[in-house]
Amino acid sequence: MFSERILGVDTSALRRVLALVRGGSVISFAGGVPSPELFPMEELGDVIMDVSKMREAFQYGPALGIPELREELAGYMKSWSVETSGGEIMITHGSQQGIDVVARALIDPGDVIIVEAPTYFVALNTFQIYGPEFVEVPLDSRGISTELLEGLLQELESQKKKVKMIYTVPNFHNPAGVTMSERRRKKLAKLAEEFDFIILEDNPYGELRYLGKRVRSIRSFAPDRTIYLGSFSKIFAPGFRIAWLNAPKWAIERLEVSKQTSDVCTNTFGQYVTLEFMRRGYLWKNVERLRRAYWPKLRAMLEALDEFMPEGVEWTEPEGGMFVWLKTGKDADALLPRAVERGVAYVPGSVFYALKPERDRMRLNFTFESEDRINDGIRILAELLS
Ligand SMILES: Cc1ncc(COP(=O)(O)O)c(C=O)c1O
C-alpha cells in the first residue's frame, strides 16, 4: 500500500519523544517547545486585530512569500553578517518545511549527505524520505570538528563518493547545546568550496543567546554555497509556522519549484501578523523577555548539575538555546522508565544519531520548568545515576 519512501522513515524516535513531552505531571526535561505563559498575548492581540481587517491577509500569496516580509528578513540577515536581498529569501511553514524543501530539491537516492553526530532527529527523518546515504561527523564543545571532517571528506573522495550536502545546527545545537567557533565556520566554508558541497545551516535558536558574543553565520563565509534556515518558532509563536530560508540566487528558482509543488504558498495571515509584529518592534522586546526568562533557568540547571551529579558525569555548558547534553556513563534508554517512575523525563541520546547511537547520552531541556523544579529534577536524576 504505502510507498517504500514513506515506509523507509524510522519515526520511532519522534513517537517516543512526543509521548515523553505529553508526560503529565512529571518534571519534564524532554520538551523543546517555548513556555506558553511567555507568549506575547497582549501584543499578539493588538497585531491580529489590525491584520484581520486586511483583505490581502486572507488571499493566496506568492510562492516565495509576501515581498514586505522577505525584505524585512533580508535586512535582518545583516545582523548575522550576511548581505542579501528579498529575492534570496523564501518564507516557509516552519524551518521544518525549509529542511524538506531543500531535501526535495537536492537529494537523489544514494546521494551522500553528512550529518552531525548527534543531530536534530526530525531533520534525519525528513532526509530519510529522499533515500540518501548518511555519513556522521562528530561534535565537540566547539561544534563540528573540522579536522575530522576534512579527513572524512578525503576518505570519501578516495572512495569516489561525492558529498552533496552537510546539515549543521551551528548555534546552541539541538541536542548538544554547543556553538561552532568562528574559526571552524570559516574552515567549513573553505571545505565546501574545495570539495564542492552545499551547507544547510539551520539556526532556530540563534537569538536565544544569554552569554557571550554572537558568532557570524556560516552563510557569511560561503554565501554561494550555504542555504540558511531561520525560524520565528522559538522567538515568537510556533503555531503560526512562519520561518524563512536564505539561499543564493542560483538556487532560489528550483527551491521555489520544490516549495510551490508542496503547498502553493505559506499561510498569508501568519506572514502579515509576523511582519507587523516585527515592524512594531514587538519581536525584539519579546526576544529580550525570553532571554531574561530562560537565562536563570539555564543557570539553575548548571548549578544543580554541579551540586548533585556524581563523579564521571559530564555535560555541555551552553551560552544559549534550550538544551544541555549529558554524558552519563549509564544506558540512558534503560534508565528512562525508572526516571519517569520517579517523576522526571528526558530524551535519551540514542534518538539523535543517523548511524551509531551513543547510549549513555541524554538531552535536558531547561526552558520549560521552574528553577525549583529544575533543581528537584536534577537531584533525582543524579540519585539515579549514582
Ligand atoms: C534544529 C531544529 N531545526 C528545525 C526545527 C523546526 O522548527 P520550526 O518550528 O521552525 O519548524 C527545530 C525544532 O525544534 C529544531 O530544533
JSON list of C-alpha atoms in Angstrom, two decimals, residues 85-303:
[
{"chain": "A", "resi": 85, "resn": "SER", "atom": "CA", "xyz": [18.16, 40.75, -0.74]},
{"chain": "A", "resi": 86, "resn": "GLY", "atom": "CA", "xyz": [14.47, 39.89, -0.58]},
{"chain": "A", "resi": 87, "resn": "GLY", "atom": "CA", "xyz": [14.99, 37.98, -3.85]},
{"chain": "A", "resi": 88, "resn": "GLU", "atom": "CA", "xyz": [17.08, 35.42, -1.96]},
{"chain": "A", "resi": 89, "resn": "ILE", "atom": "CA", "xyz": [14.52, 34.86, 0.81]},
{"chain": "A", "resi": 90, "resn": "MET", "atom": "CA", "xyz": [11.70, 32.30, 0.84]},
{"chain": "A", "resi": 91, "resn": "ILE", "atom": "CA", "xyz": [9.08, 32.19, 3.61]},
{"chain": "A", "resi": 92, "resn": "THR", "atom": "CA", "xyz": [8.34, 28.60, 4.71]},
{"chain": "A", "resi": 93, "resn": "HIS", "atom": "CA", "xyz": [5.99, 26.76, 7.05]},
{"chain": "A", "resi": 94, "resn": "GLY", "atom": "CA", "xyz": [8.49, 26.32, 9.85]},
{"chain": "A", "resi": 95, "resn": "SER", "atom": "CA", "xyz": [12.15, 25.64, 9.23]},
{"chain": "A", "resi": 96, "resn": "GLN", "atom": "CA", "xyz": [11.00, 22.02, 9.21]},
{"chain": "A", "resi": 97, "resn": "GLN", "atom": "CA", "xyz": [9.48, 22.75, 5.81]},
{"chain": "A", "resi": 98, "resn": "GLY", "atom": "CA", "xyz": [12.68, 24.56, 4.85]},
{"chain": "A", "resi": 99, "resn": "ILE", "atom": "CA", "xyz": [14.58, 21.32, 5.51]},
{"chain": "A", "resi": 100, "resn": "ASP", "atom": "CA", "xyz": [12.08, 19.42, 3.35]},
{"chain": "A", "resi": 101, "resn": "VAL", "atom": "CA", "xyz": [12.09, 22.00, 0.53]},
{"chain": "A", "resi": 102, "resn": "VAL", "atom": "CA", "xyz": [15.90, 21.76, 0.35]},
{"chain": "A", "resi": 103, "resn": "ALA", "atom": "CA", "xyz": [15.99, 17.96, 0.63]},
{"chain": "A", "resi": 104, "resn": "ARG", "atom": "CA", "xyz": [13.29, 17.58, -2.10]},
{"chain": "A", "resi": 105, "resn": "ALA", "atom": "CA", "xyz": [15.26, 19.87, -4.39]},
{"chain": "A", "resi": 106, "resn": "LEU", "atom": "CA", "xyz": [18.74, 18.46, -3.77]},
{"chain": "A", "resi": 107, "resn": "ILE", "atom": "CA", "xyz": [18.77, 14.82, -2.66]},
{"chain": "A", "resi": 108, "resn": "ASP", "atom": "CA", "xyz": [18.56, 11.90, -5.07]},
{"chain": "A", "resi": 109, "resn": "PRO", "atom": "CA", "xyz": [18.56, 8.36, -3.68]},
{"chain": "A", "resi": 110, "resn": "GLY", "atom": "CA", "xyz": [22.10, 7.32, -2.77]},
{"chain": "A", "resi": 111, "resn": "ASP", "atom": "CA", "xyz": [23.47, 10.89, -2.51]},
{"chain": "A", "resi": 112, "resn": "VAL", "atom": "CA", "xyz": [25.95, 11.25, 0.32]},
{"chain": "A", "resi": 113, "resn": "ILE", "atom": "CA", "xyz": [24.97, 13.76, 2.98]},
{"chain": "A", "resi": 114, "resn": "ILE", "atom": "CA", "xyz": [26.94, 14.48, 6.12]},
{"chain": "A", "resi": 115, "resn": "VAL", "atom": "CA", "xyz": [25.10, 15.00, 9.40]},
{"chain": "A", "resi": 116, "resn": "GLU", "atom": "CA", "xyz": [26.38, 15.83, 12.84]},
{"chain": "A", "resi": 117, "resn": "ALA", "atom": "CA", "xyz": [26.56, 13.12, 15.49]},
{"chain": "A", "resi": 118, "resn": "PRO", "atom": "CA", "xyz": [24.35, 13.87, 17.36]},
{"chain": "A", "resi": 119, "resn": "THR", "atom": "CA", "xyz": [21.83, 15.82, 15.25]},
{"chain": "A", "resi": 120, "resn": "TYR", "atom": "CA", "xyz": [18.21, 17.03, 15.25]},
{"chain": "A", "resi": 121, "resn": "PHE", "atom": "CA", "xyz": [16.39, 13.77, 14.58]},
{"chain": "A", "resi": 122, "resn": "VAL", "atom": "CA", "xyz": [13.32, 15.18, 12.76]},
{"chain": "A", "resi": 123, "resn": "ALA", "atom": "CA", "xyz": [15.69, 16.51, 10.09]},
{"chain": "A", "resi": 124, "resn": "LEU", "atom": "CA", "xyz": [17.05, 12.96, 9.81]},
{"chain": "A", "resi": 125, "resn": "ASN", "atom": "CA", "xyz": [13.51, 11.66, 9.24]},
{"chain": "A", "resi": 126, "resn": "THR", "atom": "CA", "xyz": [12.95, 14.26, 6.53]},
{"chain": "A", "resi": 127, "resn": "PHE", "atom": "CA", "xyz": [16.20, 13.38, 4.77]},
{"chain": "A", "resi": 128, "resn": "GLN", "atom": "CA", "xyz": [15.35, 9.65, 5.00]},
{"chain": "A", "resi": 129, "resn": "ILE", "atom": "CA", "xyz": [12.33, 10.22, 2.71]},
{"chain": "A", "resi": 130, "resn": "TYR", "atom": "CA", "xyz": [14.73, 11.05, -0.14]},
{"chain": "A", "resi": 131, "resn": "GLY", "atom": "CA", "xyz": [16.97, 7.99, 0.41]},
{"chain": "A", "resi": 132, "resn": "PRO", "atom": "CA", "xyz": [20.45, 9.47, 0.95]},
{"chain": "A", "resi": 133, "resn": "GLU", "atom": "CA", "xyz": [23.50, 7.69, 2.28]},
{"chain": "A", "resi": 134, "resn": "PHE", "atom": "CA", "xyz": [24.29, 9.24, 5.67]},
{"chain": "A", "resi": 135, "resn": "VAL", "atom": "CA", "xyz": [27.80, 9.90, 6.93]},
{"chain": "A", "resi": 136, "resn": "GLU", "atom": "CA", "xyz": [28.27, 11.12, 10.52]},
{"chain": "A", "resi": 137, "resn": "VAL", "atom": "CA", "xyz": [30.76, 13.72, 11.73]},
{"chain": "A", "resi": 138, "resn": "PRO", "atom": "CA", "xyz": [31.32, 14.06, 15.50]},
{"chain": "A", "resi": 139, "resn": "LEU", "atom": "CA", "xyz": [30.79, 17.22, 17.54]},
{"chain": "A", "resi": 140, "resn": "ASP", "atom": "CA", "xyz": [32.85, 18.54, 20.42]},
{"chain": "A", "resi": 141, "resn": "SER", "atom": "CA", "xyz": [32.44, 21.62, 22.60]},
{"chain": "A", "resi": 142, "resn": "ARG", "atom": "CA", "xyz": [33.13, 23.93, 19.61]},
{"chain": "A", "resi": 143, "resn": "GLY", "atom": "CA", "xyz": [30.80, 22.25, 17.14]},
{"chain": "A", "resi": 144, "resn": "ILE", "atom": "CA", "xyz": [31.83, 20.06, 14.20]},
{"chain": "A", "resi": 145, "resn": "SER", "atom": "CA", "xyz": [35.42, 19.00, 14.41]},
{"chain": "A", "resi": 146, "resn": "THR", "atom": "CA", "xyz": [36.57, 20.37, 11.04]},
{"chain": "A", "resi": 147, "resn": "GLU", "atom": "CA", "xyz": [39.85, 18.45, 11.33]},
{"chain": "A", "resi": 148, "resn": "LEU", "atom": "CA", "xyz": [37.92, 15.16, 11.44]},
{"chain": "A", "resi": 149, "resn": "LEU", "atom": "CA", "xyz": [35.57, 16.45, 8.73]},
{"chain": "A", "resi": 150, "resn": "GLU", "atom": "CA", "xyz": [38.48, 17.15, 6.39]},
{"chain": "A", "resi": 151, "resn": "GLY", "atom": "CA", "xyz": [39.82, 13.62, 6.88]},
{"chain": "A", "resi": 152, "resn": "LEU", "atom": "CA", "xyz": [36.37, 12.21, 6.26]},
{"chain": "A", "resi": 153, "resn": "LEU", "atom": "CA", "xyz": [35.97, 14.21, 3.04]},
{"chain": "A", "resi": 154, "resn": "GLN", "atom": "CA", "xyz": [39.34, 12.98, 1.78]},
{"chain": "A", "resi": 155, "resn": "GLU", "atom": "CA", "xyz": [38.42, 9.40, 2.59]},
{"chain": "A", "resi": 156, "resn": "LEU", "atom": "CA", "xyz": [35.07, 9.71, 0.81]},
{"chain": "A", "resi": 157, "resn": "GLU", "atom": "CA", "xyz": [36.81, 11.25, -2.20]},
{"chain": "A", "resi": 158, "resn": "SER", "atom": "CA", "xyz": [39.27, 8.36, -2.34]},
{"chain": "A", "resi": 159, "resn": "GLN", "atom": "CA", "xyz": [36.24, 6.02, -2.43]},
{"chain": "A", "resi": 160, "resn": "LYS", "atom": "CA", "xyz": [34.87, 8.12, -5.34]},
{"chain": "A", "resi": 161, "resn": "LYS", "atom": "CA", "xyz": [31.96, 9.24, -3.15]},
{"chain": "A", "resi": 162, "resn": "LYS", "atom": "CA", "xyz": [30.83, 12.77, -3.78]},
{"chain": "A", "resi": 163, "resn": "VAL", "atom": "CA", "xyz": [29.28, 14.63, -0.85]},
{"chain": "A", "resi": 164, "resn": "LYS", "atom": "CA", "xyz": [26.14, 16.58, -1.82]},
{"chain": "A", "resi": 165, "resn": "MET", "atom": "CA", "xyz": [25.42, 18.42, 1.41]},
{"chain": "A", "resi": 166, "resn": "ILE", "atom": "CA", "xyz": [26.23, 18.86, 5.08]},
{"chain": "A", "resi": 167, "resn": "TYR", "atom": "CA", "xyz": [23.50, 19.67, 7.60]},
{"chain": "A", "resi": 168, "resn": "THR", "atom": "CA", "xyz": [24.51, 21.64, 10.69]},
{"chain": "A", "resi": 169, "resn": "VAL", "atom": "CA", "xyz": [22.93, 23.47, 13.63]},
{"chain": "A", "resi": 170, "resn": "PRO", "atom": "CA", "xyz": [25.78, 25.88, 14.46]},
{"chain": "A", "resi": 171, "resn": "ASN", "atom": "CA", "xyz": [24.23, 27.82, 17.37]},
{"chain": "A", "resi": 172, "resn": "PHE", "atom": "CA", "xyz": [23.10, 26.24, 20.66]},
{"chain": "A", "resi": 173, "resn": "HIS", "atom": "CA", "xyz": [22.83, 22.89, 18.98]},
{"chain": "A", "resi": 174, "resn": "ASN", "atom": "CA", "xyz": [19.84, 20.62, 19.33]},
{"chain": "A", "resi": 175, "resn": "PRO", "atom": "CA", "xyz": [20.56, 18.35, 21.19]},
{"chain": "A", "resi": 176, "resn": "ALA", "atom": "CA", "xyz": [24.20, 19.12, 22.14]},
{"chain": "A", "resi": 177, "resn": "GLY", "atom": "CA", "xyz": [23.84, 22.79, 23.20]},
{"chain": "A", "resi": 178, "resn": "VAL", "atom": "CA", "xyz": [27.23, 23.70, 21.69]},
{"chain": "A", "resi": 179, "resn": "THR", "atom": "CA", "xyz": [28.09, 26.56, 19.30]},
{"chain": "A", "resi": 180, "resn": "MET", "atom": "CA", "xyz": [30.51, 26.24, 16.39]},
{"chain": "A", "resi": 181, "resn": "SER", "atom": "CA", "xyz": [33.51, 28.55, 16.68]},
{"chain": "A", "resi": 182, "resn": "GLU", "atom": "CA", "xyz": [34.15, 31.23, 14.06]},
{"chain": "A", "resi": 183, "resn": "ARG", "atom": "CA", "xyz": [37.41, 29.57, 13.03]},
{"chain": "A", "resi": 184, "resn": "ARG", "atom": "CA", "xyz": [35.60, 26.33, 12.31]},
{"chain": "A", "resi": 185, "resn": "ARG", "atom": "CA", "xyz": [32.82, 28.11, 10.38]},
{"chain": "A", "resi": 186, "resn": "LYS", "atom": "CA", "xyz": [35.49, 29.64, 8.13]},
{"chain": "A", "resi": 187, "resn": "LYS", "atom": "CA", "xyz": [37.14, 26.27, 7.69]},
{"chain": "A", "resi": 188, "resn": "LEU", "atom": "CA", "xyz": [33.81, 24.60, 6.88]},
{"chain": "A", "resi": 189, "resn": "ALA", "atom": "CA", "xyz": [33.16, 27.28, 4.24]},
{"chain": "A", "resi": 190, "resn": "LYS", "atom": "CA", "xyz": [36.60, 26.54, 2.71]},
{"chain": "A", "resi": 191, "resn": "LEU", "atom": "CA", "xyz": [35.99, 22.80, 2.71]},
{"chain": "A", "resi": 192, "resn": "ALA", "atom": "CA", "xyz": [32.63, 23.31, 0.97]},
{"chain": "A", "resi": 193, "resn": "GLU", "atom": "CA", "xyz": [34.47, 25.18, -1.79]},
{"chain": "A", "resi": 194, "resn": "GLU", "atom": "CA", "xyz": [37.27, 22.62, -2.06]},
{"chain": "A", "resi": 195, "resn": "PHE", "atom": "CA", "xyz": [35.02, 19.53, -2.03]},
{"chain": "A", "resi": 196, "resn": "ASP", "atom": "CA", "xyz": [32.10, 21.19, -3.83]},
{"chain": "A", "resi": 197, "resn": "PHE", "atom": "CA", "xyz": [29.17, 20.62, -1.47]},
{"chain": "A", "resi": 198, "resn": "ILE", "atom": "CA", "xyz": [26.24, 22.62, -0.07]},
{"chain": "A", "resi": 199, "resn": "ILE", "atom": "CA", "xyz": [25.96, 23.67, 3.58]},
{"chain": "A", "resi": 200, "resn": "LEU", "atom": "CA", "xyz": [22.50, 23.63, 5.13]},
{"chain": "A", "resi": 201, "resn": "GLU", "atom": "CA", "xyz": [22.80, 25.98, 8.12]},
{"chain": "A", "resi": 202, "resn": "ASP", "atom": "CA", "xyz": [19.83, 25.56, 10.48]},
{"chain": "A", "resi": 203, "resn": "ASN", "atom": "CA", "xyz": [19.59, 28.34, 13.05]},
{"chain": "A", "resi": 204, "resn": "PRO", "atom": "CA", "xyz": [16.33, 28.30, 15.03]},
{"chain": "A", "resi": 205, "resn": "TYR", "atom": "CA", "xyz": [18.00, 29.10, 18.39]},
{"chain": "A", "resi": 206, "resn": "GLY", "atom": "CA", "xyz": [20.49, 31.82, 17.41]},
{"chain": "A", "resi": 207, "resn": "GLU", "atom": "CA", "xyz": [18.59, 34.70, 19.04]},
{"chain": "A", "resi": 208, "resn": "LEU", "atom": "CA", "xyz": [18.37, 32.89, 22.38]},
{"chain": "A", "resi": 209, "resn": "ARG", "atom": "CA", "xyz": [21.87, 33.90, 23.49]},
{"chain": "A", "resi": 210, "resn": "TYR", "atom": "CA", "xyz": [22.24, 34.57, 27.23]},
{"chain": "A", "resi": 211, "resn": "LEU", "atom": "CA", "xyz": [26.02, 34.88, 27.45]},
{"chain": "A", "resi": 212, "resn": "GLY", "atom": "CA", "xyz": [28.97, 35.74, 25.23]},
{"chain": "A", "resi": 213, "resn": "LYS", "atom": "CA", "xyz": [29.06, 37.20, 21.73]},
{"chain": "A", "resi": 214, "resn": "ARG", "atom": "CA", "xyz": [27.22, 36.28, 18.55]},
{"chain": "A", "resi": 215, "resn": "VAL", "atom": "CA", "xyz": [29.27, 34.33, 16.02]},
{"chain": "A", "resi": 216, "resn": "ARG", "atom": "CA", "xyz": [28.83, 35.26, 12.32]},
{"chain": "A", "resi": 217, "resn": "SER", "atom": "CA", "xyz": [26.70, 32.89, 10.29]},
{"chain": "A", "resi": 218, "resn": "ILE", "atom": "CA", "xyz": [28.36, 30.26, 8.10]},
{"chain": "A", "resi": 219, "resn": "ARG", "atom": "CA", "xyz": [26.49, 31.80, 5.16]},
{"chain": "A", "resi": 220, "resn": "SER", "atom": "CA", "xyz": [28.54, 35.00, 5.60]},
{"chain": "A", "resi": 221, "resn": "PHE", "atom": "CA", "xyz": [31.70, 32.97, 4.83]},
{"chain": "A", "resi": 222, "resn": "ALA", "atom": "CA", "xyz": [30.22, 30.91, 1.96]},
{"chain": "A", "resi": 223, "resn": "PRO", "atom": "CA", "xyz": [27.26, 32.88, 0.55]},
{"chain": "A", "resi": 224, "resn": "ASP", "atom": "CA", "xyz": [27.20, 30.96, -2.71]},
{"chain": "A", "resi": 225, "resn": "ARG", "atom": "CA", "xyz": [27.18, 27.53, -1.11]},
{"chain": "A", "resi": 226, "resn": "THR", "atom": "CA", "xyz": [25.11, 27.93, 2.02]},
{"chain": "A", "resi": 227, "resn": "ILE", "atom": "CA", "xyz": [21.36, 27.71, 2.46]},
{"chain": "A", "resi": 228, "resn": "TYR", "atom": "CA", "xyz": [20.44, 29.33, 5.77]},
{"chain": "A", "resi": 229, "resn": "LEU", "atom": "CA", "xyz": [17.27, 28.48, 7.71]},
{"chain": "A", "resi": 230, "resn": "GLY", "atom": "CA", "xyz": [15.80, 30.89, 10.26]},
{"chain": "A", "resi": 231, "resn": "SER", "atom": "CA", "xyz": [12.60, 30.49, 12.29]},
{"chain": "A", "resi": 232, "resn": "PHE", "atom": "CA", "xyz": [10.16, 32.52, 14.36]},
{"chain": "A", "resi": 233, "resn": "SER", "atom": "CA", "xyz": [9.09, 29.40, 16.29]},
{"chain": "A", "resi": 234, "resn": "LYS", "atom": "CA", "xyz": [11.38, 29.86, 19.29]},
{"chain": "A", "resi": 235, "resn": "ILE", "atom": "CA", "xyz": [11.22, 33.67, 19.46]},
{"chain": "A", "resi": 236, "resn": "PHE", "atom": "CA", "xyz": [7.56, 34.41, 18.62]},
{"chain": "A", "resi": 237, "resn": "ALA", "atom": "CA", "xyz": [4.91, 31.68, 18.36]},
{"chain": "A", "resi": 238, "resn": "PRO", "atom": "CA", "xyz": [5.50, 28.29, 16.73]},
{"chain": "A", "resi": 239, "resn": "GLY", "atom": "CA", "xyz": [1.79, 27.87, 15.95]},
{"chain": "A", "resi": 240, "resn": "PHE", "atom": "CA", "xyz": [1.99, 30.36, 13.07]},
{"chain": "A", "resi": 241, "resn": "ARG", "atom": "CA", "xyz": [4.61, 28.09, 11.45]},
{"chain": "A", "resi": 242, "resn": "ILE", "atom": "CA", "xyz": [6.46, 31.08, 9.98]},
{"chain": "A", "resi": 243, "resn": "ALA", "atom": "CA", "xyz": [10.14, 30.64, 9.12]},
{"chain": "A", "resi": 244, "resn": "TRP", "atom": "CA", "xyz": [12.45, 31.53, 6.24]},
{"chain": "A", "resi": 245, "resn": "LEU", "atom": "CA", "xyz": [15.18, 30.29, 4.02]},
{"chain": "A", "resi": 246, "resn": "ASN", "atom": "CA", "xyz": [18.01, 32.43, 2.65]},
{"chain": "A", "resi": 247, "resn": "ALA", "atom": "CA", "xyz": [19.69, 30.88, -0.38]},
{"chain": "A", "resi": 248, "resn": "PRO", "atom": "CA", "xyz": [21.95, 32.09, -3.19]},
{"chain": "A", "resi": 249, "resn": "LYS", "atom": "CA", "xyz": [20.15, 33.42, -6.27]},
{"chain": "A", "resi": 250, "resn": "TRP", "atom": "CA", "xyz": [21.16, 30.44, -8.42]},
{"chain": "A", "resi": 251, "resn": "ALA", "atom": "CA", "xyz": [19.30, 28.08, -6.06]},
{"chain": "A", "resi": 252, "resn": "ILE", "atom": "CA", "xyz": [16.11, 30.02, -5.43]},
{"chain": "A", "resi": 253, "resn": "GLU", "atom": "CA", "xyz": [14.29, 29.15, -8.67]},
{"chain": "A", "resi": 254, "resn": "ARG", "atom": "CA", "xyz": [14.48, 25.37, -8.19]},
{"chain": "A", "resi": 255, "resn": "LEU", "atom": "CA", "xyz": [13.78, 25.71, -4.45]},
{"chain": "A", "resi": 256, "resn": "GLU", "atom": "CA", "xyz": [10.65, 27.65, -5.43]},
{"chain": "A", "resi": 257, "resn": "VAL", "atom": "CA", "xyz": [9.51, 24.69, -7.55]},
{"chain": "A", "resi": 258, "resn": "SER", "atom": "CA", "xyz": [10.06, 22.43, -4.54]},
{"chain": "A", "resi": 259, "resn": "LYS", "atom": "CA", "xyz": [8.03, 24.73, -2.29]},
{"chain": "A", "resi": 260, "resn": "GLN", "atom": "CA", "xyz": [5.22, 25.51, -4.73]},
{"chain": "A", "resi": 261, "resn": "THR", "atom": "CA", "xyz": [4.52, 21.86, -5.52]},
{"chain": "A", "resi": 262, "resn": "SER", "atom": "CA", "xyz": [4.29, 21.21, -1.80]},
{"chain": "A", "resi": 263, "resn": "ASP", "atom": "CA", "xyz": [1.80, 23.84, -0.59]},
{"chain": "A", "resi": 264, "resn": "VAL", "atom": "CA", "xyz": [1.44, 26.68, -3.18]},
{"chain": "A", "resi": 265, "resn": "CYS", "atom": "CA", "xyz": [2.34, 29.33, -0.59]},
{"chain": "A", "resi": 266, "resn": "THR", "atom": "CA", "xyz": [2.87, 29.87, 3.15]},
{"chain": "A", "resi": 267, "resn": "ASN", "atom": "CA", "xyz": [-0.15, 30.92, 5.20]},
{"chain": "A", "resi": 268, "resn": "THR", "atom": "CA", "xyz": [-0.67, 34.57, 4.33]},
{"chain": "A", "resi": 269, "resn": "PHE", "atom": "CA", "xyz": [-2.34, 35.64, 7.56]},
{"chain": "A", "resi": 270, "resn": "GLY", "atom": "CA", "xyz": [0.59, 34.39, 9.65]},
{"chain": "A", "resi": 271, "resn": "GLN", "atom": "CA", "xyz": [3.04, 36.21, 7.38]},
{"chain": "A", "resi": 272, "resn": "TYR", "atom": "CA", "xyz": [1.26, 39.56, 7.82]},
{"chain": "A", "resi": 273, "resn": "VAL", "atom": "CA", "xyz": [0.97, 39.05, 11.58]},
{"chain": "A", "resi": 274, "resn": "THR", "atom": "CA", "xyz": [4.69, 38.28, 11.78]},
{"chain": "A", "resi": 275, "resn": "LEU", "atom": "CA", "xyz": [5.56, 41.29, 9.60]},
{"chain": "A", "resi": 276, "resn": "GLU", "atom": "CA", "xyz": [3.53, 43.64, 11.80]},
{"chain": "A", "resi": 277, "resn": "PHE", "atom": "CA", "xyz": [4.98, 42.07, 14.94]},
{"chain": "A", "resi": 278, "resn": "MET", "atom": "CA", "xyz": [8.43, 42.89, 13.62]},
{"chain": "A", "resi": 279, "resn": "ARG", "atom": "CA", "xyz": [7.60, 46.36, 12.31]},
{"chain": "A", "resi": 280, "resn": "ARG", "atom": "CA", "xyz": [6.11, 47.48, 15.61]},
{"chain": "A", "resi": 281, "resn": "GLY", "atom": "CA", "xyz": [9.28, 46.48, 17.45]},
{"chain": "A", "resi": 282, "resn": "TYR", "atom": "CA", "xyz": [7.47, 43.76, 19.42]},
{"chain": "A", "resi": 283, "resn": "LEU", "atom": "CA", "xyz": [9.76, 40.98, 18.23]},
{"chain": "A", "resi": 284, "resn": "TRP", "atom": "CA", "xyz": [12.91, 42.39, 19.83]},
{"chain": "A", "resi": 285, "resn": "LYS", "atom": "CA", "xyz": [11.03, 43.19, 23.04]},
{"chain": "A", "resi": 286, "resn": "ASN", "atom": "CA", "xyz": [9.88, 39.59, 23.09]},
{"chain": "A", "resi": 287, "resn": "VAL", "atom": "CA", "xyz": [13.36, 38.21, 22.44]},
{"chain": "A", "resi": 288, "resn": "GLU", "atom": "CA", "xyz": [14.67, 40.27, 25.38]},
{"chain": "A", "resi": 289, "resn": "ARG", "atom": "CA", "xyz": [11.88, 38.92, 27.58]},
{"chain": "A", "resi": 290, "resn": "LEU", "atom": "CA", "xyz": [12.69, 35.33, 26.60]},
{"chain": "A", "resi": 291, "resn": "ARG", "atom": "CA", "xyz": [16.40, 35.82, 27.26]},
{"chain": "A", "resi": 292, "resn": "ARG", "atom": "CA", "xyz": [15.62, 37.24, 30.69]},
{"chain": "A", "resi": 293, "resn": "ALA", "atom": "CA", "xyz": [13.29, 34.32, 31.46]},
{"chain": "A", "resi": 294, "resn": "TYR", "atom": "CA", "xyz": [15.50, 31.50, 30.15]},
{"chain": "A", "resi": 295, "resn": "TRP", "atom": "CA", "xyz": [18.95, 32.54, 31.40]},
{"chain": "A", "resi": 296, "resn": "PRO", "atom": "CA", "xyz": [18.18, 31.96, 35.12]},
{"chain": "A", "resi": 297, "resn": "LYS", "atom": "CA", "xyz": [16.75, 28.56, 34.20]},
{"chain": "A", "resi": 298, "resn": "LEU", "atom": "CA", "xyz": [19.95, 27.58, 32.41]},
{"chain": "A", "resi": 299, "resn": "ARG", "atom": "CA", "xyz": [21.96, 28.81, 35.38]},
{"chain": "A", "resi": 300, "resn": "ALA", "atom": "CA", "xyz": [19.73, 26.80, 37.75]},
{"chain": "A", "resi": 301, "resn": "MET", "atom": "CA", "xyz": [20.30, 23.66, 35.71]},
{"chain": "A", "resi": 302, "resn": "LEU", "atom": "CA", "xyz": [24.08, 24.10, 35.51]},
{"chain": "A", "resi": 303, "resn": "GLU", "atom": "CA", "xyz": [24.29, 24.83, 39.25]}
]
